[in-house]
mmCIF file of C-alpha atoms in Angstrom:
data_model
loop_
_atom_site.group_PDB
_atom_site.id
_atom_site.type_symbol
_atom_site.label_atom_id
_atom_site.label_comp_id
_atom_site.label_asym_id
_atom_site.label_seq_id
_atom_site.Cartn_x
_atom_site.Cartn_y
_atom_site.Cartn_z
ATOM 1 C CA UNK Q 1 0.000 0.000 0.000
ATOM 2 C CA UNK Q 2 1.172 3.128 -0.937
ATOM 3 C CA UNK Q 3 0.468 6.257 1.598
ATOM 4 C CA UNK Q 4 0.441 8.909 -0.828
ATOM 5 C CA UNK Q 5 -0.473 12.571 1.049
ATOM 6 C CA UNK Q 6 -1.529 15.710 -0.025
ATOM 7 C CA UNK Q 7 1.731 17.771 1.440
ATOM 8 C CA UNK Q 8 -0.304 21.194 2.787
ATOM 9 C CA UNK Q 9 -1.288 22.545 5.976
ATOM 10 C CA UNK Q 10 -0.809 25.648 8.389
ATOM 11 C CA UNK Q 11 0.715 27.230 11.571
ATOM 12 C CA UNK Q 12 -2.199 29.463 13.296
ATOM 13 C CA UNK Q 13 -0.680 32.929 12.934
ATOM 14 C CA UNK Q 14 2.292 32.436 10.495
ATOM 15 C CA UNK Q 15 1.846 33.699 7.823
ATOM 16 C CA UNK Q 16 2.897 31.688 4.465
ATOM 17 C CA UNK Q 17 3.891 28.732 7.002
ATOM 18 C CA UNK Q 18 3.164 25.013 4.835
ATOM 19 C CA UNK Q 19 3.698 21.841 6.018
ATOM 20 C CA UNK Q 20 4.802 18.609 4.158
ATOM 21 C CA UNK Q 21 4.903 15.160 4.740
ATOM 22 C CA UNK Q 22 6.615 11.873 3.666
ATOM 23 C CA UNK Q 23 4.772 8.925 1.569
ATOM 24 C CA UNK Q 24 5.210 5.737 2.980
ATOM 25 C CA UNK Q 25 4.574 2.026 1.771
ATOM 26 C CA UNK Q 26 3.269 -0.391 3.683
ATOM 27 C CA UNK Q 27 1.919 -3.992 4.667
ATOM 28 C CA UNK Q 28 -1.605 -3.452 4.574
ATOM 29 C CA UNK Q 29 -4.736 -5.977 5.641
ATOM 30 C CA UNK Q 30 -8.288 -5.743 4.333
ATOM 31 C CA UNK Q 31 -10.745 -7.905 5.682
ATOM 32 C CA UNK Q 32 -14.192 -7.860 3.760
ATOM 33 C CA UNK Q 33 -17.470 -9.170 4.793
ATOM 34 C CA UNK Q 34 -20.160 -9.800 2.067
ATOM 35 C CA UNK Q 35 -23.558 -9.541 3.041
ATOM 36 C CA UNK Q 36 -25.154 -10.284 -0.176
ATOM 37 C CA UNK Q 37 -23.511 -10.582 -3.249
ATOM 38 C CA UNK Q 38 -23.254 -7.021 -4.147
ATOM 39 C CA UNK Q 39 -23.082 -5.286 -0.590
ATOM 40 C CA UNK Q 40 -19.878 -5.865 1.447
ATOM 41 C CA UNK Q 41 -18.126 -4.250 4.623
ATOM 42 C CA UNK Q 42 -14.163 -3.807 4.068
ATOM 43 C CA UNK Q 43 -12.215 -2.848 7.129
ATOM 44 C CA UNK Q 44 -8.546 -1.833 6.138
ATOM 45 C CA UNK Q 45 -5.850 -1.970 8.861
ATOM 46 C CA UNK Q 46 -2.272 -1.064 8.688
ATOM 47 C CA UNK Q 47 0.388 1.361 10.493
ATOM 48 C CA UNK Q 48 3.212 3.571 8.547
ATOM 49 C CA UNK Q 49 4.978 7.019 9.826
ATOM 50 C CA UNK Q 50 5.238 10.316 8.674
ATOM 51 C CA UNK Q 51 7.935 12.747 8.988
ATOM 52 C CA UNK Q 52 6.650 16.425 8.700
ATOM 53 C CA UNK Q 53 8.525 19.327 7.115
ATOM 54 C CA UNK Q 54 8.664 22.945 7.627
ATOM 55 C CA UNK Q 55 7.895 24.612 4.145
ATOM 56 C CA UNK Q 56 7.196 27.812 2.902
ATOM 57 C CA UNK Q 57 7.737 31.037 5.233
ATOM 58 C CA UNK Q 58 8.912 28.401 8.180
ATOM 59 C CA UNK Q 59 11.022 26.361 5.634
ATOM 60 C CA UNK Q 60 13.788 27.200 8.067
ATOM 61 C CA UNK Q 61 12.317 24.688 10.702
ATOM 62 C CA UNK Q 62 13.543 21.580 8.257
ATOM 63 C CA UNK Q 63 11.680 18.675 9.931
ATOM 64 C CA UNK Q 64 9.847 19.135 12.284
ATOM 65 C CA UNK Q 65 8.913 15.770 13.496
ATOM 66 C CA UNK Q 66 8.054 12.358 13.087
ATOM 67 C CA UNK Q 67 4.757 10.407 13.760
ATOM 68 C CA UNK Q 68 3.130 7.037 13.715
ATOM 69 C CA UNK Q 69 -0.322 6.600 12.480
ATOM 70 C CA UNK Q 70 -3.011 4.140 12.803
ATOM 71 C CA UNK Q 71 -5.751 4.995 10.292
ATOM 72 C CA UNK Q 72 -8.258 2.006 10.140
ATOM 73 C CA UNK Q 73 -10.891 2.414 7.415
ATOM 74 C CA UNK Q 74 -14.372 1.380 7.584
ATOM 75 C CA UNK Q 75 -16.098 0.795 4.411
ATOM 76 C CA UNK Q 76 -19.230 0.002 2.725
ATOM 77 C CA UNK Q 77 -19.091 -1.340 -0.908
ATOM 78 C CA UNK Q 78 -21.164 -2.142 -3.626
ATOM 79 C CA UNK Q 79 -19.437 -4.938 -5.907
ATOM 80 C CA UNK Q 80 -20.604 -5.256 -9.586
ATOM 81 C CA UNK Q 81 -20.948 -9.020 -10.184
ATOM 82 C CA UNK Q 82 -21.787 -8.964 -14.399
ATOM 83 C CA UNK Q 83 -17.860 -8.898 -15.487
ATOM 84 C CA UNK Q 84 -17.277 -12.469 -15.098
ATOM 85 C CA UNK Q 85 -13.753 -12.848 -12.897
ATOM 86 C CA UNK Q 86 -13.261 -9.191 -13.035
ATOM 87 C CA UNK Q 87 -15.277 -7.691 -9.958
ATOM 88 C CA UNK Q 88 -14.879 -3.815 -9.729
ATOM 89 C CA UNK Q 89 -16.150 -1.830 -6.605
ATOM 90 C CA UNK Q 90 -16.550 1.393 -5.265
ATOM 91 C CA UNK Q 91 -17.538 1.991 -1.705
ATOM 92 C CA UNK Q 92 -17.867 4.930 1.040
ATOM 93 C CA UNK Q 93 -17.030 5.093 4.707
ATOM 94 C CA UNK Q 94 -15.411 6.161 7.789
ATOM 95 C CA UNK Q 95 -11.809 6.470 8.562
ATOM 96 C CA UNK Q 96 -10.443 7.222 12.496
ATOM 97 C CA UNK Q 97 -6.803 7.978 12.530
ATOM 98 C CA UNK Q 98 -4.392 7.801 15.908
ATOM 99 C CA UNK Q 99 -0.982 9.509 15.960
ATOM 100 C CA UNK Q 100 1.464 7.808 18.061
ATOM 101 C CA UNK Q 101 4.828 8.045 19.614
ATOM 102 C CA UNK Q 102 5.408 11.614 17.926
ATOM 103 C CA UNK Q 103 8.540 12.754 18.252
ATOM 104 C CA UNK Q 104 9.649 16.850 18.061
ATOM 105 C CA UNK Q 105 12.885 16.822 15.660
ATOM 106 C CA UNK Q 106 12.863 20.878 15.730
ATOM 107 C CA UNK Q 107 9.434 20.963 17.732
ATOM 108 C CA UNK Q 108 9.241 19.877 21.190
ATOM 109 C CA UNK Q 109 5.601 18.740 22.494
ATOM 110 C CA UNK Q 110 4.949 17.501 18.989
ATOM 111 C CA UNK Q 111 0.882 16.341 19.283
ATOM 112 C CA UNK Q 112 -1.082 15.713 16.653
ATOM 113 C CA UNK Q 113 -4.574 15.667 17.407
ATOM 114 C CA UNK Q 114 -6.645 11.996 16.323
ATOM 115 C CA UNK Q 115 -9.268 12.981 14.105
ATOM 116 C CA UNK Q 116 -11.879 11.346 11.907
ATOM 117 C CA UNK Q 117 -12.479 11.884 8.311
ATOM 118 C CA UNK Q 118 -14.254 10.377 5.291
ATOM 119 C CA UNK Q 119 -12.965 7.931 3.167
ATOM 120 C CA UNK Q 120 -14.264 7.021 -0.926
ATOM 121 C CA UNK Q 121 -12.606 4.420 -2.627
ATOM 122 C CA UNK Q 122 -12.630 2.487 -6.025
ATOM 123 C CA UNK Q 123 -11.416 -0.904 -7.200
ATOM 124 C CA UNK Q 124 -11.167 -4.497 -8.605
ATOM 125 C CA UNK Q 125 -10.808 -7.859 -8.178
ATOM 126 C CA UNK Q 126 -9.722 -10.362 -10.602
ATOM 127 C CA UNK Q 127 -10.432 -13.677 -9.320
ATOM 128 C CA UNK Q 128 -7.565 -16.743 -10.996
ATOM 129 C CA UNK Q 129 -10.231 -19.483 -9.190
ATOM 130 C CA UNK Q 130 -12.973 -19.687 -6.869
ATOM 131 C CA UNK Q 131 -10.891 -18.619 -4.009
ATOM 132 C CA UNK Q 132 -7.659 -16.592 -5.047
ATOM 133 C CA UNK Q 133 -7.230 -13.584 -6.930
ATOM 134 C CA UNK Q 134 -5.516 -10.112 -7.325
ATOM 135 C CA UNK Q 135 -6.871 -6.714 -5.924
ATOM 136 C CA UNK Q 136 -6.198 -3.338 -6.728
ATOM 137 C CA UNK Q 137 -7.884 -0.539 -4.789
ATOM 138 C CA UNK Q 138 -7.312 2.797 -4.804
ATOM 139 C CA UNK Q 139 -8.865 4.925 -1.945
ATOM 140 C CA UNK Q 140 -8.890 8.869 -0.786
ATOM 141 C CA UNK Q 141 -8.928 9.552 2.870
ATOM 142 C CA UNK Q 142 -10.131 12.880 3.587
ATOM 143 C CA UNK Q 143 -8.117 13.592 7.256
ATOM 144 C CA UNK Q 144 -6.696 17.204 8.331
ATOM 145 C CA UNK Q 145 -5.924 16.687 11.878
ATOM 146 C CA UNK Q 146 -5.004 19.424 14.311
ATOM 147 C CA UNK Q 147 -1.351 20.188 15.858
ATOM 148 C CA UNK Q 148 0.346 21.447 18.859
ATOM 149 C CA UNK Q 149 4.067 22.108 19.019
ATOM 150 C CA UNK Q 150 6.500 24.129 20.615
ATOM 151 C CA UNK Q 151 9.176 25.737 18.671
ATOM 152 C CA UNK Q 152 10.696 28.204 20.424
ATOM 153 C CA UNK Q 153 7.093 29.237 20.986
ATOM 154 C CA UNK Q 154 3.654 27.496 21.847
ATOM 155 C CA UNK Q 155 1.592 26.883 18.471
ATOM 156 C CA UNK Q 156 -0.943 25.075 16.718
ATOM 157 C CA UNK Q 157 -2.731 24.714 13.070
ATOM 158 C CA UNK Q 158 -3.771 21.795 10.883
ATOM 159 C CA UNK Q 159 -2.055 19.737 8.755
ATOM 160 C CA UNK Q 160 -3.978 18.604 6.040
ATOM 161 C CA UNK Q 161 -2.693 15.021 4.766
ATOM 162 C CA UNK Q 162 -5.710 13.918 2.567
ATOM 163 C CA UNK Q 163 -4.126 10.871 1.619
ATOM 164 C CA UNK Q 164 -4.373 8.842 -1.390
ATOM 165 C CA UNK Q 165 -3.915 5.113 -0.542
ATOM 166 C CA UNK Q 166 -2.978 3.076 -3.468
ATOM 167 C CA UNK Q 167 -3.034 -0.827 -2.808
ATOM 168 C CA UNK Q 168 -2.230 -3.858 -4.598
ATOM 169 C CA UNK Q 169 -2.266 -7.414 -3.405
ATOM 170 C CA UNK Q 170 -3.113 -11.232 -3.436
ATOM 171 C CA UNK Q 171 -7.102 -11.482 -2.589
ATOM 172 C CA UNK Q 172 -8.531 -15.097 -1.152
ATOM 173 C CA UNK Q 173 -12.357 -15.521 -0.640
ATOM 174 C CA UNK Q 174 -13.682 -18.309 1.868
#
């Protein structure tokens, strides 16, 4: 899975202050429950970091810090079933992210804020048998979490991730 963000965001008061963020890949697990044919439940779960970067007018800073993230992803799809072994989806749901173990590089007090945001996503299945098959799922996680540091001074803003997650993998249906 690749964590793909957005790379904006703010410091309350600072003028021209940006934030950016690294793109991670990842181990990722989806676990899908069908409750008819068509209508499934996919819960995605995975961790990765993020190191954040001063940019624009506090460019200066360099990195700021690092974080981990839990983001699980609750979704509810609606798989088209008239394509033979190709079985394309798109779904809508809920994602809940936790920041963990942050640590200040040129911030001390680095907390970011868990927040909730929503989550769309598209994507297929191509099934080799009645149980195996490839997936490929692209989804958009709409998360801009708030922040409190210290650097030099209190302050706080949002960092706006909005990450694309872009997944490939080996699918098996029981």
């Amino acid at each position: 899975l690749g964590v793909l963000t957005e790379d904006n965001g703010h410091v309350n008061g600072i003028a021209g202050s940006d934030l950016s963020y690294s793109d991670t890949y990842i181990p990722e697990l989806d676990i899908t429950y069908y409750f008819t044919d068509n209508i499934a439940a996919e819960l995605i779960l995975g961790t990765t970091y993020a190191n954040v970067w001063g940019e624009g007018s506090i460019a200066g800073l360099g990195k700021i810090g690092r974080t981990w993230i839990l983001p699980p992803t609750l979704t509810l799809q609606y798989h088209f079933t008239d394509f033979g072994a190709f079985k394309p989806y798109v779904g809508a749901g809920l994602n809940y992210t936790m920041f963990y173990n942050e640590d200040g590089a040129n911030a001390a007090n680095l907390d970011i804020h868990n927040a909730f945001g929503a989550a769309l996503q598209v994507g297929f299945d191509y099934m080799m048998d009645e149980h195996w098959g490839v997936n490929f799922d692209v989804k958009k996680i709409f998360l801009e979490p708030e922040f409190d540091a210290n650097v030099g001074a209190d302050v706080d803003g949002t960092a706006k991730l909005n990450p694309w997650l872009v997944g490939a993998g080996v699918t098996y249906r029981f």
